[in-house]
Every structure is written in C-alpha cells, then in structure tokens.
Backbone as numpy.savetxt, mean C-alpha at the origin, in Angstrom:
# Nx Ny Nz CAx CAy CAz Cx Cy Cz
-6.29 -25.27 26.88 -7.11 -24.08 26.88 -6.24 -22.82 26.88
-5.14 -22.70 27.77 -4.70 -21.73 27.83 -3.84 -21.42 26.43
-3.38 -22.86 25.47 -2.99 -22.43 24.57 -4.13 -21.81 23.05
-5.23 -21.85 23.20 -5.86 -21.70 22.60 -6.01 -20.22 22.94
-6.35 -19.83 24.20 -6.11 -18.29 24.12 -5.34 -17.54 23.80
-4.31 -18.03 24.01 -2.85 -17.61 23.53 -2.82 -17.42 21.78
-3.20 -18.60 21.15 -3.49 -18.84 19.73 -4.15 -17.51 19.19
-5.76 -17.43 19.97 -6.30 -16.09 19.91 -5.98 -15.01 19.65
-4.95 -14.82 20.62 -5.07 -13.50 21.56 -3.80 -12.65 19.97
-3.13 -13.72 19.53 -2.07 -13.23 18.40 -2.57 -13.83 16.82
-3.38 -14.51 17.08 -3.89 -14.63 15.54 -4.11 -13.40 14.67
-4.13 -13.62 13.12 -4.26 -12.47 12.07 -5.58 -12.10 12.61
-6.36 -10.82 12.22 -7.72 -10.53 12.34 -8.22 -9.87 11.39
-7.05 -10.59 10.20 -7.73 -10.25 8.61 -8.52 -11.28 7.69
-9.17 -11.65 9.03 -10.20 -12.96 8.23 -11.88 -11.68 7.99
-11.56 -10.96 8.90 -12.98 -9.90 8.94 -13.57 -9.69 7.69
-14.47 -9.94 7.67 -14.93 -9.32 6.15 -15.40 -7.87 6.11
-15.67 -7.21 7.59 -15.72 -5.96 7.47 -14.57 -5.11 7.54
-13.53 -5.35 6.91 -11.97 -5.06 6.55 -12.11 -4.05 5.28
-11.64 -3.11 4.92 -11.82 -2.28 3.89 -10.95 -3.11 2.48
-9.72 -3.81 2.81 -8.79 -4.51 1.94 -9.22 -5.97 2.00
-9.55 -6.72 1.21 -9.67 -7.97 0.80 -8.61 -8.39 0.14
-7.86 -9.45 0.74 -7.17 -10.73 0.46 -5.86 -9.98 0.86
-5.42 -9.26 1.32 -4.30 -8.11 1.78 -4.52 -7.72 3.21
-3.16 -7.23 3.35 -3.30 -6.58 4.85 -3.17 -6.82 6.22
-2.92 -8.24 6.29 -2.78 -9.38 7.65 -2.25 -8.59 8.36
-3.14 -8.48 9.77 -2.04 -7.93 10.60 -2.54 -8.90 12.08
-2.03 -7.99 13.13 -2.27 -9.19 14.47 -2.97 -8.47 15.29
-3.93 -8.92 16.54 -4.17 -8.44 17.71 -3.89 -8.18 18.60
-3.62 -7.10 18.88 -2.63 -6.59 20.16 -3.17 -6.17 21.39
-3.56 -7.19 22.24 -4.36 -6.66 23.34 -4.26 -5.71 24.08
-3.13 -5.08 24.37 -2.87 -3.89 25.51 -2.39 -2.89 24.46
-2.76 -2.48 23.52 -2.06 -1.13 23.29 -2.49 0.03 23.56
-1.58 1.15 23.06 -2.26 2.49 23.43 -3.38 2.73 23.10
-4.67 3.51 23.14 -6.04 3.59 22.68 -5.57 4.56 21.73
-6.79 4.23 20.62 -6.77 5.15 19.39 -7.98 5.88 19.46
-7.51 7.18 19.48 -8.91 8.01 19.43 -9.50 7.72 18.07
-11.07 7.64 18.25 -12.19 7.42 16.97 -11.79 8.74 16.00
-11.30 10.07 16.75 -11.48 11.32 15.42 -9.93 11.39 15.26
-9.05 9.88 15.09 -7.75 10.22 14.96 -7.53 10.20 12.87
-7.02 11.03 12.72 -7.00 11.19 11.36 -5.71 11.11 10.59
-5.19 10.31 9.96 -4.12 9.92 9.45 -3.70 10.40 7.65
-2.66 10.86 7.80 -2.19 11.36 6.25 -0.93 11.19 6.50
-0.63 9.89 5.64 0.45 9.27 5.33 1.66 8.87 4.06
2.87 9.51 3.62 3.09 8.93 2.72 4.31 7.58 3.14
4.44 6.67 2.09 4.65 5.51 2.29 5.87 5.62 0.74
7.45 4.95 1.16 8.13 5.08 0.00 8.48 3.68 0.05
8.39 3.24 -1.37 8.83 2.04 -1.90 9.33 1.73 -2.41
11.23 1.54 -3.08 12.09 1.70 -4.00 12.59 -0.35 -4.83
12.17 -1.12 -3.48 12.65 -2.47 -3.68 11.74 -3.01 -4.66
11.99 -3.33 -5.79 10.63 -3.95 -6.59 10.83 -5.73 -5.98
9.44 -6.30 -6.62 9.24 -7.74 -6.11 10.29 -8.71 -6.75
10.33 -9.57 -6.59 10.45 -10.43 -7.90 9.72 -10.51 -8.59
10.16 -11.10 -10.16 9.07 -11.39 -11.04 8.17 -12.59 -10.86
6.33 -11.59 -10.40 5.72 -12.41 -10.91 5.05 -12.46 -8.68
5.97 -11.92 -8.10 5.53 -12.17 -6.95 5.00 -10.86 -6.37
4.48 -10.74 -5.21 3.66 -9.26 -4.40 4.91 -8.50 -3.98
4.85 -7.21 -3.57 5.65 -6.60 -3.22 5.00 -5.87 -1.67
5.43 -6.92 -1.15 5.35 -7.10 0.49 5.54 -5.22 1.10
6.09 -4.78 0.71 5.98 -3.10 1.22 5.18 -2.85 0.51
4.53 -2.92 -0.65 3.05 -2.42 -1.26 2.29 -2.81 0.04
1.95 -4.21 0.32 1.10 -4.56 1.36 0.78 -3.54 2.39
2.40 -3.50 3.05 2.12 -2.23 3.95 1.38 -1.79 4.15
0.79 -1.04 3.47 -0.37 0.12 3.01 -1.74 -0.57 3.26
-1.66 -1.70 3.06 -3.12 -2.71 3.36 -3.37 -2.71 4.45
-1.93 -2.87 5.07 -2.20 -3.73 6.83 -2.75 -2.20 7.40
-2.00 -1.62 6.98 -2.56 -0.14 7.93 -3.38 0.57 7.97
-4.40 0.39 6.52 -5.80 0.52 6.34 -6.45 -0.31 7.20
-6.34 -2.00 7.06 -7.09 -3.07 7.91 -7.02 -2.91 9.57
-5.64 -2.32 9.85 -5.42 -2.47 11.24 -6.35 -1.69 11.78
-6.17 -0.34 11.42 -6.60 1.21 11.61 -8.08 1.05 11.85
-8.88 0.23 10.65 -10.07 0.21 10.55 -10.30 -0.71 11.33
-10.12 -1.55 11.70 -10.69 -2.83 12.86 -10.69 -2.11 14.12
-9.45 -1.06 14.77 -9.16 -0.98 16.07 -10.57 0.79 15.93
-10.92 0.96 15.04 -11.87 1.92 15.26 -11.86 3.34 14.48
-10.85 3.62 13.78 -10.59 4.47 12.95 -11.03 4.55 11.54
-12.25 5.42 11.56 -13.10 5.86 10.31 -11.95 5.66 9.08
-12.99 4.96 7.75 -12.00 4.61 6.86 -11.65 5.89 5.80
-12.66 7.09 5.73 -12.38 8.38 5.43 -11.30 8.93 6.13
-10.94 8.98 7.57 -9.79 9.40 8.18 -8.08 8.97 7.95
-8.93 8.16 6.70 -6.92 7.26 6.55 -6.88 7.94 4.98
-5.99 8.22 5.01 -5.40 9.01 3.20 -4.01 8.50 3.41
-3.95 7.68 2.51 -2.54 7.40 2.27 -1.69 7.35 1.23
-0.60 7.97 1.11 -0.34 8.14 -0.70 1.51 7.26 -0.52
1.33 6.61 -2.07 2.52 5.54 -1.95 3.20 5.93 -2.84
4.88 5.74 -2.78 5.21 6.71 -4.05 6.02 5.76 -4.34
6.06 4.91 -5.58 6.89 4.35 -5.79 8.23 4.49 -7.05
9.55 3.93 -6.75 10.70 4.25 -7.35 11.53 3.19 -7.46
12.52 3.42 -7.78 13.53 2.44 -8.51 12.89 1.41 -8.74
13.02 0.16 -8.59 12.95 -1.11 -9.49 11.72 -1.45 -8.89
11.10 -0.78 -8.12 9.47 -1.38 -7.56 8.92 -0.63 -8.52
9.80 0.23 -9.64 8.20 0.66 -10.83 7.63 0.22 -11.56
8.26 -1.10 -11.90 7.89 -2.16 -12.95 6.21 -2.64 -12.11
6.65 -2.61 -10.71 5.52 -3.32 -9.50 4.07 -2.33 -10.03
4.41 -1.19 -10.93 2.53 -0.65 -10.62 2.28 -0.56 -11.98
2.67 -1.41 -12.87 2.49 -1.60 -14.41 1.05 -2.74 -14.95
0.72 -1.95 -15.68 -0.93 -2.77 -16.01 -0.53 -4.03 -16.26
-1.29 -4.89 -15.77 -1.16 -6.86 -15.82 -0.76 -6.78 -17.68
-1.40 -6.39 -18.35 -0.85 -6.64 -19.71 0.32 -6.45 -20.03
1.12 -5.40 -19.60 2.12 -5.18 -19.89 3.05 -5.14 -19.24
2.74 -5.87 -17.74 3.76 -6.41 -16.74 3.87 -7.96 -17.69
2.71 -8.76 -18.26 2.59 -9.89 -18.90 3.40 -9.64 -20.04
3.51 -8.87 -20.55 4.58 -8.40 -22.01 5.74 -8.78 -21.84
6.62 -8.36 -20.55 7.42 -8.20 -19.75 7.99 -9.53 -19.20
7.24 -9.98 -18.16 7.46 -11.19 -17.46 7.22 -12.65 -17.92
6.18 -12.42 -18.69 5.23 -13.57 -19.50 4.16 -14.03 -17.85
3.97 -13.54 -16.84 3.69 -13.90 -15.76 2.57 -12.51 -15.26
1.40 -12.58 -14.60 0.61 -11.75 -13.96 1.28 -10.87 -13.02
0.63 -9.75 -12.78 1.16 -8.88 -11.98 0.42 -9.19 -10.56
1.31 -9.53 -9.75 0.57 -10.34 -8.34 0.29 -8.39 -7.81
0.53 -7.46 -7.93 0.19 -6.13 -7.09 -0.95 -5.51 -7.69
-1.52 -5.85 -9.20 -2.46 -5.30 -9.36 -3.60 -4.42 -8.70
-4.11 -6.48 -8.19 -5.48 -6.15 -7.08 -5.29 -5.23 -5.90
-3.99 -5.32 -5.47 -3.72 -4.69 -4.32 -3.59 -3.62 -4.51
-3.37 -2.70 -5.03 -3.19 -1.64 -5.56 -4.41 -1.00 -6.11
-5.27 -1.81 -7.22 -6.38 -1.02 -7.26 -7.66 -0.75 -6.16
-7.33 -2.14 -4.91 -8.02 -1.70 -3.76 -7.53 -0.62 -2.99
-6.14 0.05 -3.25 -5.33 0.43 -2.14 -5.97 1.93 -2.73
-6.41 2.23 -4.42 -6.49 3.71 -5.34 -8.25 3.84 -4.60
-8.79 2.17 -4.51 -10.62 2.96 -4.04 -10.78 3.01 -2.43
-9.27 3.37 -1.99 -9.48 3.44 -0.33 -8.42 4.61 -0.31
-8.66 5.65 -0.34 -8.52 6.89 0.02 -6.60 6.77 -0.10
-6.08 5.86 -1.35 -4.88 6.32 -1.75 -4.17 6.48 -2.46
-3.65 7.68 -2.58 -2.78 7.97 -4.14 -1.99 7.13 -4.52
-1.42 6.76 -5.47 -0.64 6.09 -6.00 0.32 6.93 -6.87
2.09 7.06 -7.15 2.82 7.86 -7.32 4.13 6.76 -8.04
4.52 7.11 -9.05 5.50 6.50 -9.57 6.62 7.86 -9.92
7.77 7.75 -9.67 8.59 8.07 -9.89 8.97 8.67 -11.54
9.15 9.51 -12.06 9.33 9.73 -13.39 10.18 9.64 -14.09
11.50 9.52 -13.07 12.91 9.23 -13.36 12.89 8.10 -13.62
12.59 7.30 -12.43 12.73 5.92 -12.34 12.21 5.00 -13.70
10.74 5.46 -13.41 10.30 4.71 -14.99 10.38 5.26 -16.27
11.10 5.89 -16.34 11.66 6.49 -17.63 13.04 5.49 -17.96
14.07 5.32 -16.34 15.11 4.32 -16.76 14.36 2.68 -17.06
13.10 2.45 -16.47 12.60 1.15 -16.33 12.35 1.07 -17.83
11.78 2.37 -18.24 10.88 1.73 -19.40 9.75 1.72 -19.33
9.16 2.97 -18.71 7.50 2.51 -17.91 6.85 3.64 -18.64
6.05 3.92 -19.65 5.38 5.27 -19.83 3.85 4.97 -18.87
3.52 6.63 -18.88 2.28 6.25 -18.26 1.09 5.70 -18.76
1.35 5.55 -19.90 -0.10 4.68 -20.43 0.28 3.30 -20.11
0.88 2.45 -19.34 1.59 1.16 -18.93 1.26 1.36 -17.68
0.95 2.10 -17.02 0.17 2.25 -15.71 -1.00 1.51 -15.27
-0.59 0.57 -13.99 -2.38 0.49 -13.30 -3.08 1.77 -13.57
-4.48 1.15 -14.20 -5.34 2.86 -14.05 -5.28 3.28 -12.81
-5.20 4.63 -12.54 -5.39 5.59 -11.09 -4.06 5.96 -10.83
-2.80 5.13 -10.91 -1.08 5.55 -10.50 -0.68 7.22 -11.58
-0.22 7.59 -10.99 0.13 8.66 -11.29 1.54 8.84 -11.41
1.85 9.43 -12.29 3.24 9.59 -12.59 3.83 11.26 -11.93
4.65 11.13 -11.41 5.24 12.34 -10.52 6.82 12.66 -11.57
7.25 13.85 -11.54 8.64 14.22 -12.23 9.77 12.99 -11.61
9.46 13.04 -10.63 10.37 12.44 -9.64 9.96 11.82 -8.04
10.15 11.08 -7.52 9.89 10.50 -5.80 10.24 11.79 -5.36
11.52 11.87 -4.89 11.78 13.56 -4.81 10.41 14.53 -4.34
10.35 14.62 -5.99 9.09 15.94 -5.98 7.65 15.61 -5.77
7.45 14.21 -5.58 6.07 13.62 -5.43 6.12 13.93 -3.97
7.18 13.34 -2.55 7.31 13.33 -1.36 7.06 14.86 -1.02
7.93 15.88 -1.51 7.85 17.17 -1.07 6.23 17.87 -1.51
5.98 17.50 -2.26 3.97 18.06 -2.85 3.58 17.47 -1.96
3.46 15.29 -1.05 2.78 15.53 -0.26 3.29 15.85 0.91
4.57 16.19 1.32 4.54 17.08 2.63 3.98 18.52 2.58
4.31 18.95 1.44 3.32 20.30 1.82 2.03 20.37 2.19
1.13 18.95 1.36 -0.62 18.68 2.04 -0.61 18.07 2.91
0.53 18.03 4.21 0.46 17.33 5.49 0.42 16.05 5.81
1.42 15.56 4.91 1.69 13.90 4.73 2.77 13.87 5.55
2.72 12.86 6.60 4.25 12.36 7.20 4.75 11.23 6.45
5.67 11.03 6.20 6.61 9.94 6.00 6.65 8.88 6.82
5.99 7.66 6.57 5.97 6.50 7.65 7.49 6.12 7.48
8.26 6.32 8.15 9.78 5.73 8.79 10.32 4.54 8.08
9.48 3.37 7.87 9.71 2.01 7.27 9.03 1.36 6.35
C-alpha cells in the first residue's frame, strides 16, 4: 500500500484529458510545492538551438507542452500562459512542414503535432532567419503559424520588449 502511494504521489498527470496539450507534455505531481496564485500570468520566451535527430521529437520543443500542462492542471488559466519559442541553429529543420521535412529525411516530422498544438495555445512560434537561410529553410517550408524572425537575436529582444522572460533552460 504504501508503495502504491508512493507510485501515486510521483506518477505523470498527463493522462488528464482536461490538459490543454494532447499526447505531449508529461510532467509529475508534486505534492508540497509553493502555491500558485489562480491570477498568476505567465509570458515566456523559450530558446531552442539543438535540433532532434532525424525523424525523432525534439524533447526541448516539448518543454513548452509540459509547462502549458503543468501550469494548467495546478490551476493557472490557459489564457494566462503566452509562450513564444524561438528556434535556431540545427533545431530549424525541427519546425519544417511534414512534406518537406519528408523531402529531406524521407521520414515524418515527429514535432509537427506538437507544435501546431503549441501555435492554438497561446504560442508564437519563431525561427531564426540566419539559421534557416544556412539550413535551407524558406518560409514557405514552414509549419503553418512559425514565423520567421531576421534573426534569434532580434526575435528574443522584440519579445523582451512585450515582457517575455527568458526561461533559463
């Protein structure tokens, strides 16, 4: 018994179906943490430079899932989360339309879905202009909704000026 609580008490609690992200986002239950105020409001940017392997998820895309799912389970309105992802170097191939990641790889783009759930939950999506210019990425090769920025650079500094922090990791 006691290991069954235990089991509990740290299991994922991304089986919820009232989760804003489907099939993304696993995170854990943390019984004692700090309380989150209900009118806590989050504007976040998120940098991603490591691309996946071919053909696999890009586990820091996820990121962005878990912290929608977490946020929203522990009580935080899903309007209160804005999160914008900017991605660069070799993770730019990672936000390229399944067709023409398939051109590419001969293999599906495992970030698609995740990504177009991540554009209808309150977050920008940002590719680097440098970067996929060396990749080879124009923007019509884009998931619809990703946006192409001059540069990570100048995408990060536009959203710090609209009051985006930089998540650390």
């Amino acid at each position: 018994m006691k290991y069954l609580l235990l089991l509990l008490l740290i299991s994922p609690l991304s089986q919820a179906n009232d989760l804003p992200i489907k099939g993304f986002g696993s995170f854990y239950n943390v019984p004692k943490h700090e309380p989150i105020s209900a009118s806590t409001s989050f504007r976040i940017a998120f940098d991603v430079a490591d691309g996946a392997k071919e053909g696999a998820q890009n586990n820091s895309i996820n990121s962005l899932a878990r912290f929608i799912n977490m946020h929203v389970a522990h009580g935080v309105k899903p309007e209160n989360i804005q999160l914008a992802l900017v991605v660069h170097g070799s993770a730019s191939v990672d936000v390229l339309a399944n067709s023409e990641y398939k051109k590419r790889f001969n293999i599906d783009n495992k970030n698609r879905y995740l990504i177009e759930q991540l554009l209808v939950n309150n977050t920008q999506v940002f590719v680097c202009g440098q970067s996929a210019t060396h990749f080879k990425v124009t923007p019509e090769q884009l998931i619809s909704g990703v946006k192409m920025s001059l540069s990570a650079m100048t995408a990060h500094a536009q959203l710090q000026q609209q009051g985006y922090t930089l998540n650390p990791f």
